[in-house]
mmCIF file of C-alpha atoms and ligand atoms in Angstrom:
data_model
loop_
_atom_site.group_PDB
_atom_site.id
_atom_site.type_symbol
_atom_site.label_atom_id
_atom_site.label_comp_id
_atom_site.label_asym_id
_atom_site.label_seq_id
_atom_site.Cartn_x
_atom_site.Cartn_y
_atom_site.Cartn_z
ATOM 1 C CA MET P 1 143.481 125.949 2.456
ATOM 2 C CA ALA P 2 144.315 123.054 3.838
ATOM 3 C CA ALA P 3 145.742 119.749 2.540
ATOM 4 C CA ALA P 4 143.975 117.850 0.812
ATOM 5 C CA GLY P 5 141.641 116.095 2.746
ATOM 6 C CA GLU P 6 142.698 117.932 6.227
ATOM 7 C CA PHE P 7 139.626 119.858 5.981
ATOM 8 C CA LEU P 8 137.219 117.472 6.195
ATOM 9 C CA ASN P 9 139.010 115.334 8.506
ATOM 10 C CA TYR P 10 139.229 118.571 11.462
ATOM 11 C CA VAL P 11 135.156 118.473 11.064
ATOM 12 C CA LEU P 12 134.831 114.994 10.983
ATOM 13 C CA ARG P 13 137.095 115.105 14.102
ATOM 14 C CA SER P 14 134.914 117.976 15.430
ATOM 15 C CA LEU P 15 131.914 115.813 14.892
ATOM 16 C CA LYS P 16 132.944 112.378 16.917
ATOM 17 C CA ARG P 17 133.726 114.639 19.681
ATOM 18 C CA GLY P 18 130.518 116.740 19.622
ATOM 19 C CA VAL P 19 129.043 112.645 19.346
ATOM 20 C CA GLU P 20 131.374 111.212 22.653
ATOM 21 C CA LEU P 21 130.305 114.276 24.504
ATOM 22 C CA GLY P 22 126.689 115.060 24.359
ATOM 23 C CA GLY P 23 126.998 111.522 25.213
ATOM 24 C CA PHE P 24 125.224 109.507 21.704
ATOM 25 C CA PRO P 25 125.403 106.474 20.287
ATOM 26 C CA ASP P 26 129.007 105.834 17.775
ATOM 27 C CA ASP P 27 126.020 104.486 15.079
ATOM 28 C CA PHE P 28 125.114 107.603 14.935
ATOM 29 C CA TYR P 29 128.750 109.051 14.708
ATOM 30 C CA LYS P 30 128.554 106.017 11.649
ATOM 31 C CA ILE P 31 125.716 107.955 10.188
ATOM 32 C CA ILE P 32 126.519 111.078 9.837
ATOM 33 C CA ALA P 33 130.276 111.322 9.181
ATOM 34 C CA LYS P 34 128.475 110.442 5.322
ATOM 35 C CA PRO P 35 127.103 113.151 3.245
ATOM 36 C CA GLN P 36 123.738 111.170 2.239
ATOM 37 C CA ARG P 37 124.029 111.506 -1.955
ATOM 38 C CA ILE P 38 126.707 113.412 -4.043
ATOM 39 C CA LEU P 39 126.359 114.478 -7.190
ATOM 40 C CA ALA P 40 129.129 115.409 -9.305
ATOM 41 C CA VAL P 41 128.736 117.299 -12.804
ATOM 42 C CA SER P 42 130.719 118.037 -15.932
ATOM 43 C CA ILE P 43 130.369 122.120 -17.014
ATOM 44 C CA PRO P 44 131.122 122.527 -20.606
ATOM 45 C CA VAL P 45 131.304 126.658 -20.998
ATOM 46 C CA LYS P 46 132.068 128.363 -24.276
ATOM 47 C CA MET P 47 135.349 130.740 -23.823
ATOM 48 C CA ASP P 48 135.677 134.065 -25.252
ATOM 49 C CA ASN P 49 137.992 132.815 -27.278
ATOM 50 C CA GLY P 50 136.013 129.942 -29.036
ATOM 51 C CA SER P 51 137.434 127.341 -27.392
ATOM 52 C CA TYR P 52 136.282 125.454 -24.697
ATOM 53 C CA GLU P 53 136.418 124.473 -21.069
ATOM 54 C CA VAL P 54 135.155 122.134 -18.853
ATOM 55 C CA PHE P 55 135.384 122.451 -15.218
ATOM 56 C CA GLU P 56 133.916 119.827 -12.363
ATOM 57 C CA GLY P 57 130.945 120.817 -9.876
ATOM 58 C CA TYR P 58 129.364 118.870 -6.793
ATOM 59 C CA ARG P 59 126.552 119.356 -5.120
ATOM 60 C CA VAL P 60 126.789 117.387 -1.832
ATOM 61 C CA GLN P 61 123.845 116.653 0.271
ATOM 62 C CA HIS P 62 124.628 115.383 4.017
ATOM 63 C CA CYS P 63 121.447 115.080 6.320
ATOM 64 C CA ASP P 64 117.695 116.036 4.935
ATOM 65 C CA VAL P 65 116.370 115.053 8.591
ATOM 66 C CA LEU P 66 115.202 118.315 9.501
ATOM 67 C CA GLY P 67 113.929 119.407 6.377
ATOM 68 C CA PRO P 68 115.950 119.911 2.399
ATOM 69 C CA PHE P 69 119.235 120.087 1.957
ATOM 70 C CA LYS P 70 120.676 124.205 2.046
ATOM 71 C CA GLY P 71 123.810 125.649 1.518
ATOM 72 C CA GLY P 72 125.969 127.595 -0.289
ATOM 73 C CA VAL P 73 127.792 127.061 -3.669
ATOM 74 C CA ARG P 74 131.435 128.238 -3.504
ATOM 75 C CA PHE P 75 133.198 129.239 -7.067
ATOM 76 C CA HIS P 76 137.364 128.447 -6.136
ATOM 77 C CA PRO P 77 139.901 127.579 -7.800
ATOM 78 C CA GLU P 78 141.213 125.240 -5.028
ATOM 79 C CA VAL P 79 138.124 123.117 -4.174
ATOM 80 C CA THR P 80 138.085 120.154 -3.541
ATOM 81 C CA LEU P 81 135.025 117.202 -2.844
ATOM 82 C CA ALA P 82 136.891 116.433 0.379
ATOM 83 C CA ASP P 83 136.593 120.053 1.793
ATOM 84 C CA ASP P 84 132.831 120.154 -0.317
ATOM 85 C CA VAL P 85 131.979 116.993 2.210
ATOM 86 C CA ALA P 86 133.550 118.696 5.407
ATOM 87 C CA LEU P 87 131.379 122.596 3.843
ATOM 88 C CA ALA P 88 128.220 120.023 3.846
ATOM 89 C CA MET P 89 128.487 118.781 7.016
ATOM 90 C CA LEU P 90 128.871 121.640 8.484
ATOM 91 C CA MET P 91 125.705 123.519 6.641
ATOM 92 C CA THR P 92 123.907 120.580 9.264
ATOM 93 C CA LEU P 93 124.680 121.608 11.230
ATOM 94 C CA LYS P 94 124.795 125.283 11.269
ATOM 95 C CA ASN P 95 121.100 125.146 10.078
ATOM 96 C CA SER P 96 120.394 122.548 13.275
ATOM 97 C CA LEU P 97 122.367 124.886 15.628
ATOM 98 C CA ALA P 98 120.037 127.277 14.694
ATOM 99 C CA GLY P 99 116.163 126.266 14.902
ATOM 100 C CA LEU P 100 115.878 126.130 10.434
ATOM 101 C CA PRO P 101 113.333 123.102 8.932
ATOM 102 C CA TYR P 102 116.287 122.676 6.603
ATOM 103 C CA GLY P 103 119.744 119.277 6.417
ATOM 104 C CA GLY P 104 123.123 120.237 4.880
ATOM 105 C CA ALA P 105 124.333 120.869 1.644
ATOM 106 C CA LYS P 106 127.059 122.814 -0.432
ATOM 107 C CA GLY P 107 128.088 122.743 -4.225
ATOM 108 C CA ALA P 108 131.214 123.191 -5.671
ATOM 109 C CA VAL P 109 133.274 124.531 -8.824
ATOM 110 C CA ARG P 110 136.478 124.008 -9.377
ATOM 111 C CA VAL P 111 137.329 127.380 -10.984
ATOM 112 C CA ASP P 112 138.939 130.671 -10.658
ATOM 113 C CA PRO P 113 135.751 133.586 -11.132
ATOM 114 C CA LYS P 114 138.532 135.945 -10.890
ATOM 115 C CA LYS P 115 139.943 135.509 -14.143
ATOM 116 C CA LEU P 116 136.518 134.628 -15.765
ATOM 117 C CA SER P 117 135.077 137.516 -18.243
ATOM 118 C CA GLN P 118 131.027 138.402 -17.460
ATOM 119 C CA ARG P 119 129.764 135.948 -20.052
ATOM 120 C CA GLU P 120 132.413 132.783 -19.389
ATOM 121 C CA LEU P 121 130.813 133.628 -15.752
ATOM 122 C CA GLU P 122 127.017 133.763 -16.784
ATOM 123 C CA ALA P 123 127.533 130.490 -19.054
ATOM 124 C CA LEU P 124 129.215 128.634 -15.871
ATOM 125 C CA ALA P 125 126.493 129.370 -13.544
ATOM 126 C CA ARG P 126 123.837 128.780 -15.741
ATOM 127 C CA GLY P 127 125.714 125.284 -16.962
ATOM 128 C CA TYR P 128 126.191 124.743 -13.105
ATOM 129 C CA ALA P 129 121.929 125.060 -12.125
ATOM 130 C CA ARG P 130 121.434 123.023 -15.028
ATOM 131 C CA ALA P 131 123.757 120.210 -14.093
ATOM 132 C CA ILE P 132 122.259 119.666 -10.506
ATOM 133 C CA ALA P 133 118.507 121.024 -11.350
ATOM 134 C CA PRO P 134 117.374 117.146 -11.391
ATOM 135 C CA LEU P 135 118.397 116.733 -7.789
ATOM 136 C CA ILE P 136 116.977 119.961 -6.063
ATOM 137 C CA GLY P 137 114.043 121.898 -5.504
ATOM 138 C CA ASP P 138 111.955 124.719 -3.245
ATOM 139 C CA VAL P 139 111.648 121.950 -0.830
ATOM 140 C CA VAL P 140 114.257 119.515 -1.890
ATOM 141 C CA ASP P 141 117.867 121.451 -1.632
ATOM 142 C CA ILE P 142 118.309 124.725 -1.748
ATOM 143 C CA PRO P 143 121.580 126.133 -3.010
ATOM 144 C CA ALA P 144 122.848 130.186 -1.999
ATOM 145 C CA PRO P 145 126.207 131.745 -2.674
ATOM 146 C CA ASP P 146 129.120 130.846 -1.136
ATOM 147 C CA VAL P 147 132.647 132.241 -1.155
ATOM 148 C CA GLY P 148 132.770 133.548 -5.211
ATOM 149 C CA THR P 149 129.538 133.767 -5.350
ATOM 150 C CA ASN P 150 127.154 136.200 -5.006
ATOM 151 C CA ALA P 151 123.114 137.985 -5.616
ATOM 152 C CA GLN P 152 124.068 137.948 -9.528
ATOM 153 C CA ILE P 153 125.156 134.255 -9.945
ATOM 154 C CA MET P 154 121.954 133.647 -8.314
ATOM 155 C CA ALA P 155 119.814 135.631 -10.756
ATOM 156 C CA TRP P 156 121.480 133.493 -13.314
ATOM 157 C CA MET P 157 120.801 131.042 -11.625
ATOM 158 C CA VAL P 158 117.468 131.427 -10.813
ATOM 159 C CA ASP P 159 116.548 132.409 -13.875
ATOM 160 C CA GLU P 160 117.753 129.187 -15.839
ATOM 161 C CA TYR P 161 115.919 126.833 -13.328
ATOM 162 C CA SER P 162 113.082 128.625 -14.188
ATOM 163 C CA LYS P 163 113.355 127.819 -17.524
ATOM 164 C CA ILE P 164 113.407 124.195 -16.396
ATOM 165 C CA ALA P 165 111.061 124.779 -14.692
ATOM 166 C CA GLY P 166 108.562 126.169 -16.791
ATOM 167 C CA ARG P 167 108.004 128.825 -14.115
ATOM 168 C CA ASN P 168 108.770 130.420 -11.825
ATOM 169 C CA ALA P 169 110.762 129.685 -9.204
ATOM 170 C CA PRO P 170 111.877 131.900 -6.563
ATOM 171 C CA ALA P 171 112.423 129.636 -3.660
ATOM 172 C CA VAL P 172 114.405 127.141 -5.120
ATOM 173 C CA PHE P 173 117.949 129.647 -4.648
ATOM 174 C CA THR P 174 118.502 131.919 -1.857
ATOM 175 C CA SER P 175 120.403 135.179 -1.454
ATOM 176 C CA LYS P 176 118.826 137.057 -4.548
ATOM 177 C CA PRO P 177 119.083 140.660 -5.397
ATOM 178 C CA PRO P 178 116.403 142.727 -4.015
ATOM 179 C CA GLU P 179 115.021 143.342 -7.663
ATOM 180 C CA LEU P 180 114.415 139.606 -8.451
ATOM 181 C CA TRP P 181 112.324 138.497 -4.691
ATOM 182 C CA GLY P 182 116.004 138.826 -2.783
ATOM 183 C CA ASN P 183 115.450 140.672 0.087
ATOM 184 C CA PRO P 184 118.403 143.630 1.151
ATOM 185 C CA VAL P 185 119.229 142.653 4.314
ATOM 186 C CA ARG P 186 120.746 139.559 2.464
ATOM 187 C CA GLU P 187 123.364 141.069 1.184
ATOM 188 C CA TYR P 188 124.636 141.764 4.295
ATOM 189 C CA SER P 189 123.086 139.228 7.066
ATOM 190 C CA THR P 190 126.638 137.349 6.760
ATOM 191 C CA GLY P 191 128.725 140.273 8.271
ATOM 192 C CA TYR P 192 125.677 141.467 10.142
ATOM 193 C CA GLY P 193 124.969 138.447 11.989
ATOM 194 C CA VAL P 194 128.788 137.738 13.085
ATOM 195 C CA ALA P 195 128.982 141.265 14.454
ATOM 196 C CA VAL P 196 125.629 140.595 16.793
ATOM 197 C CA ALA P 197 127.341 137.395 17.856
ATOM 198 C CA THR P 198 130.454 139.344 19.119
ATOM 199 C CA ARG P 199 128.581 142.092 20.317
ATOM 200 C CA GLU P 200 126.759 139.296 22.578
ATOM 201 C CA THR P 201 130.120 137.764 23.238
ATOM 202 C CA ALA P 202 131.405 141.253 24.274
ATOM 203 C CA LYS P 203 128.679 141.866 26.936
ATOM 204 C CA LYS P 204 129.019 138.670 28.334
ATOM 205 C CA LEU P 205 133.088 138.502 28.666
ATOM 206 C CA TRP P 206 133.300 142.369 28.748
ATOM 207 C CA ASP P 207 131.736 145.334 29.291
ATOM 208 C CA GLY P 208 130.579 145.153 25.772
ATOM 209 C CA LEU P 209 132.161 146.033 22.315
ATOM 210 C CA GLU P 210 132.354 149.663 22.786
ATOM 211 C CA GLY P 211 136.064 151.110 21.847
ATOM 212 C CA LYS P 212 137.328 147.198 21.884
ATOM 213 C CA THR P 213 139.286 146.514 18.489
ATOM 214 C CA VAL P 214 138.918 143.952 16.257
ATOM 215 C CA ALA P 215 141.134 143.110 13.245
ATOM 216 C CA VAL P 216 139.621 141.445 10.475
ATOM 217 C CA HIS P 217 141.159 139.011 8.245
ATOM 218 C CA GLY P 218 139.323 139.460 4.940
ATOM 219 C CA ALA P 219 137.484 142.158 3.368
ATOM 220 C CA GLY P 220 134.815 139.933 0.732
ATOM 221 C CA ASN P 221 131.383 140.024 1.992
ATOM 222 C CA THR P 222 132.099 138.511 5.113
ATOM 223 C CA GLY P 223 134.064 140.542 6.529
ATOM 224 C CA ALA P 224 133.594 143.926 4.874
ATOM 225 C CA TRP P 225 130.015 143.972 6.358
ATOM 226 C CA ALA P 226 131.373 142.694 9.657
ATOM 227 C CA ALA P 227 133.241 145.795 9.884
ATOM 228 C CA TYR P 228 130.864 148.122 9.274
ATOM 229 C CA TRP P 229 128.122 146.873 11.498
ATOM 230 C CA LEU P 230 131.216 145.806 14.192
ATOM 231 C CA GLU P 231 131.973 149.999 13.734
ATOM 232 C CA LYS P 232 127.947 151.424 13.485
ATOM 233 C CA MET P 233 128.130 148.504 17.423
ATOM 234 C CA GLY P 234 131.010 150.921 18.606
ATOM 235 C CA ALA P 235 133.928 148.768 17.541
ATOM 236 C CA LYS P 236 137.434 149.831 16.154
ATOM 237 C CA ILE P 237 138.558 148.271 13.089
ATOM 238 C CA VAL P 238 142.084 148.351 13.345
ATOM 239 C CA ALA P 239 143.546 145.792 10.760
ATOM 240 C CA VAL P 240 141.816 144.246 6.935
ATOM 241 C CA SER P 241 142.864 142.034 4.524
ATOM 242 C CA SER P 242 142.659 140.899 0.724
ATOM 243 C CA THR P 243 144.159 138.059 -1.063
ATOM 244 C CA ASN P 244 146.912 140.661 -1.835
ATOM 245 C CA GLY P 245 148.028 142.331 1.422
ATOM 246 C CA ALA P 246 146.873 144.048 4.960
ATOM 247 C CA VAL P 247 146.474 147.367 5.613
ATOM 248 C CA ILE P 248 146.869 148.699 8.900
ATOM 249 C CA ASN P 249 146.180 151.377 12.140
ATOM 250 C CA GLU P 250 146.097 151.868 15.187
ATOM 251 C CA LYS P 251 143.855 155.118 14.982
ATOM 252 C CA GLY P 252 140.788 152.963 13.734
ATOM 253 C CA ILE P 253 140.297 151.844 9.790
ATOM 254 C CA PRO P 254 136.796 153.460 8.796
ATOM 255 C CA ALA P 255 134.399 150.655 7.706
ATOM 256 C CA GLU P 256 133.286 152.908 4.854
ATOM 257 C CA ALA P 257 136.564 152.629 3.126
ATOM 258 C CA VAL P 258 135.890 148.996 3.108
ATOM 259 C CA LEU P 259 132.867 148.722 2.446
ATOM 260 C CA ARG P 260 133.763 150.293 -0.824
ATOM 261 C CA TYR P 261 136.706 148.214 -1.952
ATOM 262 C CA TYR P 262 135.142 145.250 -1.048
ATOM 263 C CA GLN P 263 132.726 146.927 -3.690
ATOM 264 C CA ARG P 264 135.018 147.596 -6.006
ATOM 265 C CA GLU P 265 134.853 151.570 -5.718
ATOM 266 C CA ILE P 266 138.402 151.829 -4.794
ATOM 267 C CA PRO P 267 141.269 150.273 -4.855
ATOM 268 C CA PHE P 268 142.791 148.286 -1.816
ATOM 269 C CA ASP P 269 145.462 150.441 -0.918
ATOM 270 C CA ALA P 270 143.428 153.357 -0.697
ATOM 271 C CA ILE P 271 142.013 152.333 2.330
ATOM 272 C CA PRO P 272 143.506 154.546 5.451
ATOM 273 C CA GLY P 273 146.294 153.032 7.331
ATOM 274 C CA SER P 274 149.374 151.230 6.245
ATOM 275 C CA PHE P 275 149.748 148.683 3.726
ATOM 276 C CA VAL P 276 151.659 145.665 4.187
ATOM 277 C CA LYS P 277 152.197 142.697 1.986
ATOM 278 C CA ASP P 278 151.048 140.123 3.649
ATOM 279 C CA PRO P 279 147.870 139.327 3.634
ATOM 280 C CA ASP P 280 148.137 137.241 7.037
ATOM 281 C CA ALA P 281 149.049 140.444 9.326
ATOM 282 C CA PRO P 282 145.379 140.722 10.293
ATOM 283 C CA LEU P 283 145.555 137.458 12.451
ATOM 284 C CA TYR P 284 149.095 138.774 14.097
ATOM 285 C CA VAL P 285 147.982 142.201 14.930
ATOM 286 C CA GLU P 286 147.770 144.086 18.644
ATOM 287 C CA ALA P 287 143.474 143.123 19.119
ATOM 288 C CA ASP P 288 140.253 142.328 20.898
ATOM 289 C CA VAL P 289 138.543 140.421 18.555
ATOM 290 C CA LEU P 290 140.087 138.501 15.692
ATOM 291 C CA VAL P 291 137.173 137.914 12.897
ATOM 292 C CA PRO P 292 139.098 135.502 10.544
ATOM 293 C CA ALA P 293 136.703 136.309 7.870
ATOM 294 C CA ALA P 294 138.691 134.617 4.478
ATOM 295 C CA VAL P 295 138.815 130.979 4.036
ATOM 296 C CA GLU P 296 139.561 128.079 6.216
ATOM 297 C CA ASN P 297 142.319 126.586 8.090
ATOM 298 C CA VAL P 298 144.405 130.233 8.852
ATOM 299 C CA ILE P 299 144.794 129.304 12.646
ATOM 300 C CA ARG P 300 147.044 126.139 12.427
ATOM 301 C CA GLY P 301 149.461 125.406 15.069
ATOM 302 C CA ASP P 302 151.947 126.755 13.161
ATOM 303 C CA ASN P 303 150.938 130.146 13.682
ATOM 304 C CA VAL P 304 148.667 129.968 16.775
ATOM 305 C CA GLY P 305 151.450 131.768 18.750
ATOM 306 C CA ARG P 306 151.339 134.976 17.170
ATOM 307 C CA VAL P 307 147.251 135.140 17.886
ATOM 308 C CA ARG P 308 147.329 138.428 20.087
ATOM 309 C CA ALA P 309 143.207 139.007 20.447
ATOM 310 C CA ARG P 310 141.666 137.687 23.675
ATOM 311 C CA LEU P 311 138.318 136.663 21.394
ATOM 312 C CA VAL P 312 138.110 135.010 18.189
ATOM 313 C CA VAL P 313 134.856 134.389 16.091
ATOM 314 C CA GLU P 314 134.752 132.681 13.039
ATOM 315 C CA GLY P 315 133.519 134.848 9.957
ATOM 316 C CA ALA P 316 134.720 132.283 8.167
ATOM 317 C CA ASN P 317 134.276 128.656 7.569
ATOM 318 C CA GLY P 318 136.530 126.729 9.255
ATOM 319 C CA PRO P 319 139.138 128.893 9.775
ATOM 320 C CA THR P 320 140.623 127.314 12.999
ATOM 321 C CA ALA P 321 141.812 123.953 13.042
ATOM 322 C CA PRO P 322 141.877 122.064 15.918
ATOM 323 C CA ASP P 323 145.124 122.127 17.394
ATOM 324 C CA ALA P 324 145.254 125.381 17.451
ATOM 325 C CA GLU P 325 142.194 126.475 18.999
ATOM 326 C CA LYS P 326 143.699 123.889 21.639
ATOM 327 C CA MET P 327 146.479 125.561 22.504
ATOM 328 C CA LEU P 328 144.196 129.189 22.625
ATOM 329 C CA TYR P 329 141.807 127.656 24.725
ATOM 330 C CA GLU P 330 144.672 126.988 27.328
ATOM 331 C CA ARG P 331 145.689 130.645 26.649
ATOM 332 C CA GLY P 332 141.972 131.688 27.788
ATOM 333 C CA VAL P 333 141.364 132.914 24.493
ATOM 334 C CA VAL P 334 137.281 132.121 23.445
ATOM 335 C CA VAL P 335 136.584 131.076 20.155
ATOM 336 C CA VAL P 336 132.991 131.445 18.864
ATOM 337 C CA PRO P 337 132.598 128.733 16.623
ATOM 338 C CA ASP P 338 131.571 129.371 12.647
ATOM 339 C CA VAL P 339 128.105 127.019 13.014
ATOM 340 C CA LEU P 340 127.459 130.543 15.381
ATOM 341 C CA ALA P 341 128.858 132.994 14.454
ATOM 342 C CA ASN P 342 128.609 132.929 10.720
ATOM 343 C CA ALA P 343 124.711 131.283 10.567
ATOM 344 C CA GLY P 344 123.612 135.092 10.254
ATOM 345 C CA GLY P 345 123.332 134.145 6.209
ATOM 346 C CA VAL P 346 122.152 130.737 5.785
ATOM 347 C CA VAL P 347 119.401 132.388 8.859
ATOM 348 C CA MET P 348 118.400 134.798 5.950
ATOM 349 C CA SER P 349 117.948 132.885 3.686
ATOM 350 C CA TYR P 350 115.208 131.179 6.084
ATOM 351 C CA LEU P 351 113.369 134.148 5.928
ATOM 352 C CA GLU P 352 113.976 135.012 2.372
ATOM 353 C CA TRP P 353 112.960 131.230 1.601
ATOM 354 C CA VAL P 354 109.485 131.988 3.804
ATOM 355 C CA GLU P 355 109.002 135.166 1.555
ATOM 356 C CA ASN P 356 109.521 134.202 -1.828
ATOM 357 C CA LEU P 357 106.821 130.847 -0.900
ATOM 358 C CA GLN P 358 104.296 132.567 0.598
ATOM 359 C CA TRP P 359 105.428 135.208 -2.719
ATOM 360 C CA TYR P 360 105.643 137.821 0.530
ATOM 361 C CA ILE P 361 107.975 140.673 1.449
ATOM 362 C CA TRP P 362 109.129 142.119 4.595
ATOM 363 C CA ASP P 363 110.749 145.604 5.205
ATOM 364 C CA GLU P 364 114.076 145.322 5.348
ATOM 365 C CA GLU P 365 113.837 146.287 9.362
ATOM 366 C CA GLU P 366 111.156 144.314 9.609
ATOM 367 C CA THR P 367 113.786 141.676 8.199
ATOM 368 C CA ARG P 368 117.055 142.360 10.308
ATOM 369 C CA ARG P 369 114.900 142.782 13.533
ATOM 370 C CA ARG P 370 113.880 139.153 12.918
ATOM 371 C CA LEU P 371 117.280 137.928 12.049
ATOM 372 C CA GLU P 372 119.019 139.551 15.101
ATOM 373 C CA THR P 373 116.636 137.902 17.551
ATOM 374 C CA ILE P 374 117.254 134.569 16.281
ATOM 375 C CA MET P 375 120.667 135.210 16.331
ATOM 376 C CA ILE P 376 120.718 136.309 20.144
ATOM 377 C CA ASN P 377 118.398 133.226 21.030
ATOM 378 C CA ASN P 378 120.839 131.229 19.192
ATOM 379 C CA PHE P 379 124.011 132.714 21.164
ATOM 380 C CA ALA P 380 121.798 132.987 24.394
ATOM 381 C CA LYS P 381 121.663 128.343 23.897
ATOM 382 C CA VAL P 382 125.055 128.060 23.360
ATOM 383 C CA TYR P 383 126.849 130.429 25.430
ATOM 384 C CA ALA P 384 124.371 128.740 28.800
ATOM 385 C CA ARG P 385 124.979 125.046 27.463
ATOM 386 C CA TRP P 386 129.155 126.257 27.426
ATOM 387 C CA GLU P 387 128.641 127.370 30.975
ATOM 388 C CA LYS P 388 128.268 124.640 32.122
ATOM 389 C CA GLU P 389 130.839 122.384 30.951
ATOM 390 C CA LYS P 390 133.724 124.259 32.100
ATOM 391 C CA GLU P 391 135.937 121.329 29.858
ATOM 392 C CA TRP P 392 134.440 122.084 26.876
ATOM 393 C CA THR P 393 135.182 124.605 23.526
ATOM 394 C CA MET P 394 131.844 126.614 23.161
ATOM 395 C CA ARG P 395 132.252 124.618 19.484
ATOM 396 C CA ASP P 396 132.100 122.199 21.846
ATOM 397 C CA ALA P 397 128.887 123.359 23.019
ATOM 398 C CA ALA P 398 127.575 124.421 19.551
ATOM 399 C CA ILE P 399 127.862 120.881 17.989
ATOM 400 C CA ALA P 400 126.710 119.325 21.230
ATOM 401 C CA THR P 401 123.616 121.399 21.064
ATOM 402 C CA ALA P 402 123.057 120.784 17.019
ATOM 403 C CA LEU P 403 123.582 117.788 17.148
ATOM 404 C CA GLU P 404 121.080 116.478 19.883
ATOM 405 C CA ARG P 405 118.020 117.998 17.620
ATOM 406 C CA ILE P 406 119.046 115.862 14.487
ATOM 407 C CA TYR P 407 119.230 113.133 16.591
ATOM 408 C CA LYS P 408 116.337 113.557 17.792
ATOM 409 C CA ALA P 409 114.724 113.840 14.996
ATOM 410 C CA MET P 410 116.815 110.541 13.232
ATOM 411 C CA LYS P 411 114.983 109.371 16.292
ATOM 412 C CA LEU P 412 111.760 110.464 15.519
ATOM 413 C CA ARG P 413 111.789 109.152 12.534
ATOM 414 C CA GLY P 414 113.053 106.004 13.483
ATOM 415 C CA TRP P 415 116.457 106.791 10.927
ATOM 416 C CA ILE P 416 118.641 105.123 14.109
HETATM 417 N N1 LIG B 501 127.190 130.461 1.828
HETATM 418 C C1 LIG B 501 126.471 130.662 3.113
HETATM 419 C C2 LIG B 501 126.559 129.592 4.676
HETATM 420 O O1 LIG B 501 128.023 129.016 4.798
HETATM 421 C C3 LIG B 501 125.326 130.825 3.294
HETATM 422 C C4 LIG B 501 124.254 129.307 3.130
HETATM 423 C C5 LIG B 501 122.921 129.819 3.232
HETATM 424 O O2 LIG B 501 122.494 130.971 2.703
HETATM 425 O O3 LIG B 501 121.883 128.917 2.256
HETATM 426 O O4 LIG B 501 126.785 129.763 5.329
#
């Protein structure tokens, strides 16, 4: 985790640089450097021991010039309002870059979900949905999961919202279980998108992904599924971590085992390989590709010197601090930025939302094909821009491209 406000400063720095490089006016920066609306909520939950705890939460609606606000909800013990603002800004960029008809938002509740019972977690999820209900809606603001939340939590939230609305309202939350208006691809879509972005980059930089080694930092939804799809695409997973340690295996970690750990079928140390206590070990192993897929600010000025990979693909939001990114580029290491690499989640959310609005169903293959096409086009667009601007990072190219669409929409609507 970054120090208070540090992550927001990083995102603002990237935004400012994007505005300057893209040649947009300063006033544009002034507007997008602030969220349009912030909702702060207190959620009382009756705990299993009979006492009440009051949790603090937010919904930050950053910008809706391109369409309804869209972005996940994070349950994390250290999340701050400033982090939530930064994450909402990244969603605006990510949604714009992916060509989606969405603005950007993000929700957060300061809580350690691992310390709650299922009943307490359900009460919190429903309480949060009730608290933000007046400001969300299927064409207003559409939440989804993020770190610490999942499809079950979306099921409770969509149920709570539907009760308030007095009708089933499937399109107001995305990434729901397949049995409840969700799509089976959503469970693995972020990791799948990360793998597609890695494969597309590997085709440009090298002769492809076949036989390349990959270290994955984090084994949550993004990390575990990225490992699974990267292996299917021919890569070899050589390191993976959880919050309590890491497993390293030069001969290759079977991605199936990582997935089984994520699905709580086996303990972490049952993943084949040597166990080490340092959860950051994957950042430093010898590998062609590093996929940071946990939280923000893990590759920093103070540890970037130890990173050995030639390519970093950001599965998490904001894992590379700007000073560290600069040093990586000086060493010839390419960083595929979060707003491009991890867009698979929200692109899939969009497909699910379209299905829900029409009460229509696409099958898994059809959905995955659509997701893959959008990811490939997204990558090609950013790569083409990056190739033209030799001094830029790939993040600069992604952000400038995303800002262009936002700026044009603001111009057309007369907001600037
Ligand atoms: N939480 C994911 C992200 O950061 C997905 C958001 C969504 O599906 O709305 O992109």
